[in-house]
Amino acid sequence: MAKSPQGEARGLNALGRHLLLELFDCAPDAIDSLEAVKGALVEAAKRAHATIVDVVFHEFNPFGISGVVVIAESHLTIHTWPEYRY
């Protein structure tokens, strides 16, 4: 059990769900498409009725994408490795 700054024991309340997905055997073309990957994360935030604050993505050379959709409630991030279908 967590302690307050005064040293008192207190329970923790979950503020939401945290999901970590590891996807493999993905279509390399799909996960190396900046438009597709960015579109999927932005659409996920919209469907969750989240408040989008910022969207930042980087496309690596020769392949791979990393990105974040910052939402007022938290964030969505992605890292792709098309060469490994991951």
GROMACS .gro file of C-alpha atoms in nm:
model
   86
    1MET     CA    1   0.000   0.000   0.000
    2ALA     CA    2   0.128   0.349  -0.087
    3LYS     CA    3   0.205   0.612   0.175
    4SER     CA    4   0.091   0.973   0.169
    5PRO     CA    5   0.351   1.251   0.218
    6GLN     CA    6   0.256   1.238   0.587
    7GLY     CA    7   0.339   0.865   0.602
    8GLU     CA    8  -0.022   0.748   0.617
    9ALA     CA    9  -0.120   0.436   0.427
   10ARG     CA   10  -0.364   0.497   0.142
   11GLY     CA   11  -0.511   0.292  -0.141
   12LEU     CA   12  -0.439   0.367  -0.504
   13ASN     CA   13  -0.716   0.435  -0.751
   14ALA     CA   14  -0.666   0.341  -1.113
   15LEU     CA   15  -0.721   0.633  -1.349
   16GLY     CA   16  -0.767   0.416  -1.655
   17ARG     CA   17  -0.621   0.126  -1.848
   18HIS     CA   18  -0.267   0.095  -1.974
   19LEU     CA   19  -0.222  -0.135  -2.271
   20LEU     CA   20   0.106  -0.254  -2.413
   21LEU     CA   21   0.073  -0.437  -2.743
   22GLU     CA   22   0.349  -0.627  -2.916
   23LEU     CA   23   0.241  -0.715  -3.268
   24PHE     CA   24   0.435  -0.946  -3.497
   25ASP     CA   25   0.392  -1.094  -3.846
   26CYS     CA   26   0.264  -0.752  -3.957
   27ALA     CA   27   0.248  -0.652  -4.322
   28PRO     CA   28   0.580  -0.466  -4.374
   29ASP     CA   29   0.428  -0.220  -4.621
   30ALA     CA   30   0.155  -0.124  -4.374
   31ILE     CA   31   0.387  -0.059  -4.081
   32ASP     CA   32   0.637   0.131  -4.296
   33SER     CA   33   0.372   0.370  -4.428
   34LEU     CA   34   0.383   0.697  -4.236
   35GLU     CA   35   0.033   0.786  -4.352
   36ALA     CA   36  -0.113   0.450  -4.246
   37VAL     CA   37   0.058   0.435  -3.906
   38LYS     CA   38  -0.010   0.798  -3.817
   39GLY     CA   39  -0.368   0.769  -3.940
   40ALA     CA   40  -0.429   0.458  -3.729
   41LEU     CA   41  -0.307   0.617  -3.405
   42VAL     CA   42  -0.494   0.943  -3.461
   43GLU     CA   43  -0.810   0.747  -3.545
   44ALA     CA   44  -0.767   0.537  -3.228
   45ALA     CA   45  -0.746   0.854  -3.018
   46LYS     CA   46  -1.056   0.995  -3.186
   47ARG     CA   47  -1.254   0.673  -3.134
   48ALA     CA   48  -1.155   0.679  -2.767
   49HIS     CA   49  -1.300   1.032  -2.748
   50ALA     CA   50  -0.960   1.154  -2.627
   51THR     CA   51  -0.846   1.514  -2.650
   52ILE     CA   52  -0.557   1.530  -2.898
   53VAL     CA   53  -0.291   1.780  -2.790
   54ASP     CA   54  -0.010   1.706  -3.039
   55VAL     CA   55   0.094   1.455  -3.302
   56VAL     CA   56   0.463   1.388  -3.375
   57PHE     CA   57   0.600   1.114  -3.600
   58HIS     CA   58   0.943   1.037  -3.743
   59GLU     CA   59   1.017   0.818  -4.043
   60PHE     CA   60   1.355   0.643  -4.031
   61ASN     CA   61   1.578   0.567  -4.328
   62PRO     CA   62   1.579   0.305  -4.469
   63PHE     CA   63   1.263   0.199  -4.280
   64GLY     CA   64   1.072   0.221  -3.954
   65ILE     CA   65   0.849   0.474  -3.786
   66SER     CA   66   0.823   0.612  -3.435
   67GLY     CA   67   0.545   0.837  -3.323
   68VAL     CA   68   0.338   0.976  -3.043
   69VAL     CA   69  -0.013   1.112  -3.020
   70VAL     CA   70  -0.021   1.320  -2.705
   71ILE     CA   71  -0.369   1.332  -2.557
   72ALA     CA   72  -0.484   1.530  -2.255
   73GLU     CA   73  -0.557   1.200  -2.081
   74SER     CA   74  -0.217   1.035  -2.155
   75HIS     CA   75  -0.052   0.929  -2.483
   76LEU     CA   76  -0.040   0.672  -2.763
   77THR     CA   77   0.300   0.571  -2.898
   78ILE     CA   78   0.430   0.338  -3.166
   79HIS     CA   79   0.763   0.206  -3.291
   80THR     CA   80   0.776  -0.012  -3.602
   81TRP     CA   81   1.043  -0.246  -3.733
   82PRO     CA   82   0.917  -0.348  -4.080
   83GLU     CA   83   1.235  -0.544  -4.150
   84TYR     CA   84   1.130  -0.779  -3.869
   85ARG     CA   85   0.756  -0.756  -3.945
   86TYR     CA   86   0.723  -0.617  -3.589
   0.00000   0.00000   0.00000
